[in-house]
C-alpha positions as a printed NumPy array, in Angstrom:
array([[109.41 , 171.022,  65.1  ],
       [106.02 , 172.611,  66.336],
       [103.656, 171.197,  68.799],
       [100.473, 171.373,  66.216],
       [102.793, 169.967,  62.895],
       [104.348, 167.291,  65.301],
       [100.44 , 166.074,  66.269],
       [ 99.607, 165.967,  62.775],
       [102.666, 164.171,  61.157],
       [102.714, 160.965,  64.077],
       [ 98.877, 161.184,  63.73 ],
       [ 98.246, 161.586,  67.549],
       [ 95.913, 163.949,  66.75 ],
       [ 94.554, 164.08 ,  62.76 ],
       [ 94.344, 167.59 ,  61.485],
       [ 96.875, 170.34 ,  62.547],
       [ 93.722, 172.42 ,  62.902],
       [ 92.834, 170.565,  65.726],
       [ 96.01 , 170.031,  67.426],
       [ 95.752, 174.076,  67.671],
       [ 92.239, 174.158,  69.082],
       [ 93.163, 171.28 ,  72.107],
       [ 96.484, 173.263,  72.937],
       [ 94.619, 176.849,  72.763],
       [ 92.131, 175.3  ,  75.29 ],
       [ 95.068, 174.404,  77.537],
       [ 94.749, 170.646,  77.302],
       [ 98.529, 169.804,  76.347],
       [101.087, 169.639,  78.159],
       [104.985, 169.191,  77.328],
       [107.316, 167.992,  80.083],
       [104.695, 169.528,  82.681],
       [103.933, 172.656,  81.376],
       [101.   , 173.49 ,  79.595],
       [102.488, 173.947,  75.944],
       [100.737, 176.346,  72.772],
       [100.485, 174.81 ,  69.203],
       [103.885, 176.984,  68.664],
       [105.976, 175.069,  71.635],
       [108.838, 173.049,  70.111],
       [109.029, 169.568,  70.643],
       [112.223, 167.94 ,  71.346],
       [113.158, 163.795,  71.308],
       [112.541, 162.761,  74.744],
       [109.768, 165.599,  75.353],
       [106.729, 163.828,  77.287],
       [103.644, 165.022,  75.915],
       [ 99.982, 164.826,  78.016],
       [ 97.222, 165.427,  76.054],
       [ 93.693, 165.646,  77.333],
       [ 90.7  , 163.56 ,  75.252],
       [ 87.416, 164.524,  76.679],
       [ 87.407, 162.145,  79.953],
       [ 91.32 , 160.68 ,  78.924],
       [ 94.954, 161.598,  79.219],
       [ 97.483, 160.194,  77.189],
       [100.544, 160.534,  77.881],
       [103.498, 159.841,  74.931],
       [106.83 , 160.613,  75.12 ],
       [108.442, 161.756,  71.595],
       [110.84 , 159.049,  70.196],
       [112.29 , 160.878,  66.673],
       [111.257, 164.332,  64.906],
       [110.695, 163.585,  60.968],
       [108.984, 166.361,  58.786],
       [107.05 , 163.299,  56.251],
       [106.244, 159.991,  57.271],
       [104.251, 156.961,  55.997],
       [101.215, 156.027,  58.083],
       [103.143, 153.028,  59.038],
       [105.808, 154.428,  60.098],
       [104.098, 156.975,  62.036],
       [103.745, 155.314,  65.417],
       [107.658, 154.664,  66.006],
       [107.842, 158.516,  66.679],
       [106.245, 158.358,  70.   ],
       [105.663, 155.937,  72.711],
       [102.332, 155.608,  74.772],
       [103.557, 156.266,  78.498],
       [100.189, 155.715,  79.957],
       [ 96.221, 156.011,  79.399],
       [ 94.431, 157.557,  82.542],
       [ 90.603, 157.798,  82.469],
       [ 89.244, 160.831,  84.786],
       [ 86.68 , 160.108,  86.796],
       [ 83.618, 162.03 ,  85.819],
       [ 82.862, 164.384,  88.513],
       [ 78.914, 164.833,  89.837],
       [ 77.925, 168.21 ,  89.998],
       [ 77.18 , 169.097,  93.257],
       [ 73.353, 170.773,  93.968],
       [ 73.482, 173.419,  96.036],
       [ 70.09 , 173.333,  99.309],
       [ 68.661, 176.974,  98.846],
       [ 66.271, 175.96 , 101.866],
       [ 66.885, 178.3  , 104.571]])
């Protein structure tokens, strides 16, 4: 199944167009490789998705074309959620 469709059907990302945008920005990896929206997702794959200052890592448990809202959570398991530390910009002192 395509990555963008999996993200929508599993409800990890609410809309397929948003899933495509996130993938185009290089914020999704499958098994530690940057993924495109058209990348194929298989059972056992590990997805890492960066949402703002947070990275969510999930393992694909099952692939289904259509799923009820309450069953969508069975499609993946959250492995970890890590918060990215906000990097303060460095100020350059131009005094010579």
